[in-house]
Amino acid sequence: MILVAGGSGRLGTLIVRRLAARSLCVRVLTRDRKRTAHLEPDGVEVIEGDVRERSSVDGAMVGVSTVVSAIHGFGDIGHVSPASVDRDGNRNLVTAAAAAKATVVLMSIVGASAEHPLDLFRMKYAAEQHLRASGTPWTIVRATAFAEFWLDLLDQTAGPSGRPVIFGRGINPINFVSVSDVAALVERVVVDSSARGETFEIGGPKNVSFNELAASLQRAAGRTAPPRHIPRPMLRLLAAVLGPVWPNRARQMRAAIAMDTLDLTFASTSLHRRFPELPETSLADILAHR
Ligand SMILES: NC(=O)c1ccc[n+]([C@@H]2O[C@H](COP(=O)([O-])OP(=O)(O)OC[C@H]3O[C@@H](n4cnc5c(N)ncnc54)[C@H](OP(=O)(O)O)[C@@H]3O)[C@@H](O)[C@H]2O)c1
């Protein structure tokens, strides 16, 4: 049995479908089974639980030989945070998996480190370190930003004006990867035991700025209107004002500033030499198939 924590999410859904298509037994851990309704045709088991509670993680682990963690605490649902989900929730998953002698495949993020200015990256690193020290077989997959997520966000913010919102100047080059390429890698390392004890980094074929991403989206959508920009000082003000009342929204503002200022480029690695069958989807192809 393969337990996919985060199987209801954007990446998790694709992982679950790929594993189920191989006729592997899959169990999805979710806080609310309604969020897995779209997976019904895939015939997977669903168990309700919260990774922040050790007891619900233990309950989900019965009969499990592999755990895939595709969770994060950066969202708006249920007072989560990177500390409570990415660090502590993953700690619960890893500890329970180690007790069950199960393999863990952990989703992390390119650039995760103990010193990173964003707590998400620090908490992912803490989870990686806990996993490496756990004694249970492991594989870590670090990905760059998911192109589909950011294209959807640009599309949503375009609204009736047809002008997508860009946080900051939008000139910083960033690596965006197709979430389906990441799912293909996760599927591969789940079924390939030679990938244990290794950390794989996956990114897209090109680094592009938000201005370029938005321009590509506009062309694909047949729109000509220029994007709107939220200036960096406004993002800083929002982060400061929202911090005490709406910490997740403040965190998103800090992440927006980071995406406008930090080096988020990625140079392709040896990944495709190791796994030549893995897709490397271009932005044009992502846009063509949305
Ligand atoms: N998005 C990106 O650009 C990006 C880039 C690099 C790496 N990643 C990593 O890739 C993975 C998937 O990201 P995504 O964007 O596809 O995620 P997503 O669609 O936002 O889904 C997040 C998932 O986390 C689960 N989750 C959150 N808190 C939970 C809790 N307390 N207990 C149990 N489950 C919980 C949610 O499950 P329920 O709501 O059903 O409970 C949901 O399935 C994450 O590990 C993320 O850090 C993402």
Short mmCIF file of C-alpha atoms and ligand atoms in Angstrom, two decimals:
data_model
loop_
_atom_site.label_atom_id
_atom_site.label_comp_id
_atom_site.label_asym_id
_atom_site.label_seq_id
_atom_site.Cartn_x
_atom_site.Cartn_y
_atom_site.Cartn_z
CA MET A 1 0.00 0.00 0.00
CA ILE A 2 1.30 3.48 -0.92
CA LEU A 3 0.12 6.31 1.32
CA VAL A 4 -0.01 9.68 -0.42
CA ALA A 5 -0.28 12.57 2.04
CA GLY A 6 -1.39 15.56 0.01
CA GLY A 7 -2.95 13.26 -2.60
CA SER A 8 -5.85 15.70 -2.96
CA GLY A 9 -3.56 18.53 -4.11
CA ARG A 10 -2.34 19.68 -7.51
CA LEU A 11 0.77 17.49 -7.58
CA GLY A 12 -0.66 14.78 -5.32
CA THR A 13 -3.60 14.18 -7.65
CA LEU A 14 -1.26 13.50 -10.59
CA ILE A 15 0.92 11.22 -8.46
CA VAL A 16 -2.11 9.25 -7.24
CA ARG A 17 -3.43 8.83 -10.78
CA ARG A 18 -0.05 7.63 -12.08
CA LEU A 19 0.38 5.10 -9.28
CA ALA A 20 -3.22 3.89 -9.54
CA ALA A 21 -2.77 3.48 -13.32
CA ARG A 22 0.04 1.02 -12.51
CA SER A 23 -2.52 -0.99 -10.50
CA LEU A 24 -0.67 -0.15 -7.29
CA CYS A 25 -2.74 0.14 -4.10
CA VAL A 26 -2.99 3.79 -3.10
CA ARG A 27 -4.37 5.40 0.04
CA VAL A 28 -4.85 9.17 0.15
CA LEU A 29 -4.55 11.04 3.44
CA THR A 30 -6.69 14.19 3.51
CA ARG A 31 -8.22 16.41 6.16
CA ASP A 32 -11.54 16.29 4.29
CA ARG A 33 -12.54 13.44 2.00
CA LYS A 34 -14.69 15.82 -0.07
CA ARG A 35 -11.41 17.16 -1.48
CA THR A 36 -10.71 13.75 -3.00
CA ALA A 37 -14.04 13.39 -4.85
CA HIS A 38 -12.24 13.86 -8.19
CA LEU A 39 -10.16 10.73 -7.43
CA GLU A 40 -13.18 8.42 -7.11
CA PRO A 41 -12.78 7.01 -10.66
CA ASP A 42 -9.19 6.03 -9.79
CA GLY A 43 -10.46 3.58 -7.19
CA VAL A 44 -8.13 4.69 -4.42
CA GLU A 45 -8.67 4.37 -0.69
CA VAL A 46 -9.22 7.60 1.22
CA ILE A 47 -8.52 8.16 4.89
CA GLU A 48 -9.25 11.35 6.80
CA GLY A 49 -6.51 12.68 9.04
CA ASP A 50 -4.23 15.58 9.76
CA VAL A 51 -0.44 15.21 9.58
CA ARG A 52 -0.16 17.53 12.59
CA GLU A 53 -1.74 14.78 14.73
CA ARG A 54 0.48 11.79 15.29
CA SER A 55 -2.50 9.52 16.06
CA SER A 56 -4.16 10.13 12.69
CA VAL A 57 -0.84 9.55 10.91
CA ASP A 58 -0.39 6.25 12.78
CA GLY A 59 -3.93 5.24 11.78
CA ALA A 60 -3.17 5.92 8.11
CA MET A 61 0.05 3.88 8.20
CA VAL A 62 -1.50 0.44 8.65
CA GLY A 63 -0.19 -1.90 5.93
CA VAL A 64 1.81 0.87 4.23
CA SER A 65 5.15 0.10 2.56
CA THR A 66 5.76 3.52 0.92
CA VAL A 67 4.76 7.03 1.98
CA VAL A 68 4.71 9.95 -0.45
CA SER A 69 4.59 13.35 1.21
CA ALA A 70 3.15 15.99 -1.13
CA ILE A 71 1.89 18.27 1.63
CA HIS A 72 2.66 21.87 2.47
CA GLY A 73 1.45 24.35 5.03
CA PHE A 74 1.56 27.43 2.85
CA GLY A 75 -2.15 27.43 2.11
CA ASP A 76 -5.19 29.09 3.56
CA ILE A 77 -7.14 26.00 4.66
CA GLY A 78 -7.14 25.17 8.38
CA HIS A 79 -4.62 27.46 10.14
CA VAL A 80 -1.63 25.59 8.76
CA SER A 81 1.92 26.90 8.56
CA PRO A 82 5.25 25.62 7.18
CA ALA A 83 6.33 24.91 10.77
CA SER A 84 3.24 22.88 11.65
CA VAL A 85 2.90 21.00 8.34
CA ASP A 86 6.20 20.97 6.40
CA ARG A 87 8.40 20.45 9.46
CA ASP A 88 6.23 18.90 12.21
CA GLY A 89 3.71 17.12 9.96
CA ASN A 90 6.49 15.58 7.91
CA ARG A 91 8.25 14.65 11.13
CA ASN A 92 5.11 12.73 12.17
CA LEU A 93 4.92 11.01 8.80
CA VAL A 94 8.60 10.07 8.82
CA THR A 95 8.57 8.81 12.41
CA ALA A 96 5.47 6.69 11.77
CA ALA A 97 6.94 5.42 8.47
CA ALA A 98 10.21 4.48 10.19
CA ALA A 99 8.28 2.52 12.83
CA ALA A 100 6.50 0.68 10.01
CA LYS A 101 9.82 0.24 8.08
CA ALA A 102 8.22 2.05 5.15
CA THR A 103 10.06 4.00 2.45
CA VAL A 104 9.45 7.76 2.35
CA VAL A 105 9.44 9.91 -0.79
CA LEU A 106 9.45 13.52 0.37
CA MET A 107 8.49 16.49 -1.80
CA SER A 108 10.73 19.44 -1.11
CA ILE A 109 11.76 22.60 -2.85
CA VAL A 110 14.86 23.66 -4.80
CA GLY A 111 16.85 26.00 -2.54
CA ALA A 112 15.68 24.48 0.77
CA SER A 113 18.27 25.37 3.41
CA ALA A 114 18.61 26.17 7.10
CA GLU A 115 19.44 29.84 6.34
CA HIS A 116 16.79 30.63 3.72
CA PRO A 117 14.87 33.88 4.35
CA LEU A 118 11.50 32.14 3.81
CA ASP A 119 10.25 29.80 6.53
CA LEU A 120 8.81 27.37 3.96
CA PHE A 121 12.31 26.65 2.63
CA ARG A 122 13.73 26.32 6.17
CA MET A 123 10.95 23.97 7.25
CA LYS A 124 11.37 21.83 4.12
CA TYR A 125 15.06 21.58 4.94
CA ALA A 126 14.26 20.54 8.51
CA ALA A 127 11.98 17.81 7.13
CA GLU A 128 14.71 16.65 4.75
CA GLN A 129 17.24 16.45 7.58
CA HIS A 130 14.85 14.53 9.82
CA LEU A 131 14.19 12.07 7.00
CA ARG A 132 17.90 11.58 6.21
CA ALA A 133 18.56 10.81 9.88
CA SER A 134 15.52 8.56 10.34
CA GLY A 135 17.09 5.28 9.30
CA THR A 136 14.13 4.50 7.03
CA PRO A 137 14.69 4.22 3.25
CA TRP A 138 14.15 7.59 1.62
CA THR A 139 14.16 9.66 -1.56
CA ILE A 140 13.83 13.44 -1.69
CA VAL A 141 12.47 15.30 -4.72
CA ARG A 142 13.13 19.03 -4.83
CA ALA A 143 11.18 21.02 -7.42
CA THR A 144 11.18 24.62 -8.63
CA ALA A 145 7.92 26.63 -8.83
CA PHE A 146 4.99 24.84 -10.50
CA ALA A 147 4.22 26.67 -13.76
CA GLU A 148 0.56 25.62 -13.77
CA PHE A 149 -0.04 27.12 -10.32
CA TRP A 150 1.38 30.51 -11.28
CA LEU A 151 -0.37 30.54 -14.68
CA ASP A 152 -3.68 29.82 -12.94
CA LEU A 153 -3.02 32.60 -10.43
CA LEU A 154 -2.16 35.09 -13.19
CA ASP A 155 -5.30 34.02 -15.05
CA GLN A 156 -7.51 34.36 -11.96
CA THR A 157 -6.16 37.81 -11.12
CA ALA A 158 -6.71 38.98 -14.71
CA GLY A 159 -10.47 38.95 -14.01
CA PRO A 160 -12.80 41.01 -16.17
CA SER A 161 -10.07 43.59 -16.93
CA GLY A 162 -8.00 40.88 -18.60
CA ARG A 163 -4.90 42.30 -16.84
CA PRO A 164 -3.05 39.73 -14.69
CA VAL A 165 -1.58 40.93 -11.40
CA ILE A 166 2.18 40.69 -10.93
CA PHE A 167 3.63 41.03 -7.45
CA GLY A 168 6.57 43.44 -7.72
CA ARG A 169 8.49 44.44 -10.85
CA GLY A 170 8.29 41.00 -12.43
CA ILE A 171 11.75 41.13 -14.03
CA ASN A 172 13.49 38.56 -11.80
CA PRO A 173 14.25 35.32 -13.72
CA ILE A 174 12.57 32.31 -12.11
CA ASN A 175 12.51 28.65 -12.97
CA PHE A 176 9.05 27.18 -13.51
CA VAL A 177 8.53 23.44 -13.96
CA SER A 178 5.47 21.60 -15.20
CA VAL A 179 3.75 19.85 -12.31
CA SER A 180 3.17 16.85 -14.56
CA ASP A 181 6.95 16.47 -15.05
CA VAL A 182 7.36 16.49 -11.26
CA ALA A 183 4.64 13.83 -10.92
CA ALA A 184 6.45 11.67 -13.50
CA LEU A 185 9.65 11.90 -11.45
CA VAL A 186 7.87 11.07 -8.19
CA GLU A 187 6.19 8.06 -9.81
CA ARG A 188 9.58 6.93 -11.12
CA VAL A 189 11.35 7.15 -7.76
CA VAL A 190 8.47 5.46 -5.94
CA VAL A 191 8.80 2.36 -8.13
CA ASP A 192 12.61 2.44 -8.54
CA SER A 193 14.35 1.19 -5.39
CA SER A 194 17.75 2.26 -6.80
CA ALA A 195 16.68 5.85 -6.06
CA ARG A 196 16.85 5.39 -2.29
CA GLY A 197 19.17 7.63 -0.30
CA GLU A 198 19.24 10.23 -3.11
CA THR A 199 18.01 13.80 -3.53
CA PHE A 200 16.77 14.73 -7.01
CA GLU A 201 16.24 18.29 -8.24
CA ILE A 202 13.81 19.02 -11.05
CA GLY A 203 13.18 22.28 -12.87
CA GLY A 204 11.80 23.43 -16.19
CA PRO A 205 13.89 23.92 -19.35
CA LYS A 206 14.00 27.75 -19.09
CA ASN A 207 14.13 30.56 -16.54
CA VAL A 208 11.56 33.27 -17.23
CA SER A 209 10.43 36.41 -15.44
CA PHE A 210 6.84 36.95 -14.28
CA ASN A 211 6.53 39.63 -16.97
CA GLU A 212 7.50 37.04 -19.61
CA LEU A 213 5.21 34.41 -18.06
CA ALA A 214 2.29 36.84 -18.07
CA ALA A 215 3.02 37.91 -21.66
CA SER A 216 3.02 34.25 -22.77
CA LEU A 217 -0.27 33.68 -20.95
CA GLN A 218 -1.81 36.77 -22.53
CA ARG A 219 -0.77 35.65 -26.02
CA ALA A 220 -2.16 32.15 -25.43
CA ALA A 221 -5.43 33.61 -24.11
CA GLY A 222 -5.71 36.03 -27.04
CA ARG A 223 -5.48 39.05 -24.71
CA THR A 224 -3.41 42.15 -25.33
CA ALA A 225 -3.86 44.13 -22.09
CA PRO A 226 -0.67 44.71 -20.08
CA PRO A 227 -0.36 43.27 -16.55
CA ARG A 228 -0.95 45.28 -13.38
CA HIS A 229 1.87 45.47 -10.83
CA ILE A 230 1.69 45.62 -7.05
CA PRO A 231 4.81 47.60 -6.10
CA ARG A 232 7.30 46.10 -3.67
CA PRO A 233 6.73 48.81 -0.99
CA MET A 234 3.03 47.89 -1.02
CA LEU A 235 3.91 44.19 -0.61
CA ARG A 236 6.16 45.07 2.35
CA LEU A 237 3.42 47.18 3.91
CA LEU A 238 0.85 44.41 3.43
CA ALA A 239 3.23 41.83 4.94
CA ALA A 240 3.72 44.05 8.02
CA VAL A 241 0.05 44.97 8.46
CA LEU A 242 -1.37 41.50 7.79
CA GLY A 243 1.26 39.67 9.89
CA PRO A 244 -0.52 39.78 13.27
CA VAL A 245 -4.04 39.10 11.94
CA TRP A 246 -3.59 36.97 8.85
CA PRO A 247 -0.17 35.29 9.06
CA ASN A 248 -0.62 33.13 5.97
CA ARG A 249 -1.48 36.12 3.78
CA ALA A 250 1.54 37.98 5.22
CA ARG A 251 3.68 34.93 4.42
CA GLN A 252 2.42 35.02 0.84
CA MET A 253 3.41 38.71 0.59
CA ARG A 254 6.92 37.88 1.85
CA ALA A 255 7.10 35.04 -0.68
CA ALA A 256 6.05 37.47 -3.42
CA ILE A 257 8.88 39.83 -2.44
CA ALA A 258 11.30 36.88 -2.42
CA MET A 259 10.17 35.83 -5.90
CA ASP A 260 10.79 39.37 -7.12
CA THR A 261 14.27 39.64 -5.59
CA LEU A 262 16.00 36.30 -4.86
CA ASP A 263 17.96 34.16 -7.30
CA LEU A 264 15.38 31.53 -8.26
CA THR A 265 17.02 30.38 -11.46
CA PHE A 266 17.81 26.73 -12.06
CA ALA A 267 20.24 25.10 -14.44
CA SER A 268 19.30 21.68 -15.71
CA THR A 269 21.02 18.87 -13.89
CA SER A 270 21.96 15.30 -14.61
CA LEU A 271 18.36 14.23 -13.90
CA HIS A 272 17.49 13.51 -17.52
CA ARG A 273 20.71 11.56 -18.03
CA ARG A 274 19.69 9.37 -15.09
CA PHE A 275 16.04 9.11 -16.17
CA PRO A 276 16.03 9.79 -19.94
CA GLU A 277 12.36 8.85 -20.29
CA LEU A 278 11.24 11.74 -18.05
CA PRO A 279 9.39 14.54 -19.87
CA GLU A 280 10.75 18.09 -19.92
CA THR A 281 7.69 20.12 -20.83
CA SER A 282 8.20 23.59 -22.29
CA LEU A 283 6.15 26.60 -21.25
CA ALA A 284 4.65 26.69 -24.77
CA ASP A 285 3.43 23.10 -24.34
CA ILE A 286 2.02 23.82 -20.89
CA LEU A 287 0.10 26.78 -22.29
CA ALA A 288 -1.10 24.81 -25.30
CA HIS A 289 -2.57 22.05 -23.11
CA ARG A 290 -4.20 24.08 -20.34
N1 LIG B 1 3.43 24.63 -5.78
C1 LIG B 1 4.72 24.79 -6.07
O1 LIG B 1 5.13 25.69 -6.81
C2 LIG B 1 5.74 23.83 -5.45
C3 LIG B 1 7.10 23.96 -5.77
C4 LIG B 1 8.03 23.07 -5.21
C5 LIG B 1 7.59 22.06 -4.35
N2 LIG B 1 6.26 21.97 -4.06
C6 LIG B 1 5.83 20.90 -3.14
O2 LIG B 1 5.02 19.97 -3.85
C7 LIG B 1 4.04 19.43 -2.97
C8 LIG B 1 2.66 19.63 -3.58
O3 LIG B 1 2.41 21.01 -3.77
P1 LIG B 1 1.03 21.49 -4.44
O4 LIG B 1 1.22 22.91 -4.84
O5 LIG B 1 0.59 20.50 -5.45
O6 LIG B 1 0.07 21.45 -3.17
P2 LIG B 1 -1.48 21.81 -3.05
O7 LIG B 1 -2.21 21.59 -4.32
O8 LIG B 1 -1.60 23.17 -2.43
O9 LIG B 1 -1.97 20.73 -1.98
C9 LIG B 1 -1.49 20.77 -0.66
C10 LIG B 1 -1.80 19.44 -0.03
O10 LIG B 1 -1.33 19.45 1.34
C11 LIG B 1 -2.29 18.76 2.10
N3 LIG B 1 -2.22 19.23 3.49
C12 LIG B 1 -1.98 20.49 3.93
N4 LIG B 1 -2.03 20.54 5.28
C13 LIG B 1 -2.30 19.26 5.68
C14 LIG B 1 -2.49 18.67 6.95
N5 LIG B 1 -2.39 19.40 8.07
N6 LIG B 1 -2.75 17.34 7.03
C15 LIG B 1 -2.87 16.60 5.89
N7 LIG B 1 -2.69 17.11 4.63
C16 LIG B 1 -2.42 18.43 4.54
C17 LIG B 1 -3.63 19.12 1.48
O11 LIG B 1 -4.55 18.09 1.77
P3 LIG B 1 -6.09 18.35 2.23
O12 LIG B 1 -6.40 19.80 1.99
O13 LIG B 1 -6.89 17.43 1.37
O14 LIG B 1 -6.10 17.96 3.66
C18 LIG B 1 -3.29 19.14 -0.01
O15 LIG B 1 -3.49 17.88 -0.60
C19 LIG B 1 4.24 20.12 -1.63
O16 LIG B 1 5.07 19.34 -0.82
C20 LIG B 1 4.96 21.41 -2.01
O17 LIG B 1 5.72 21.96 -0.97
C21 LIG B 1 5.33 22.81 -4.59
#
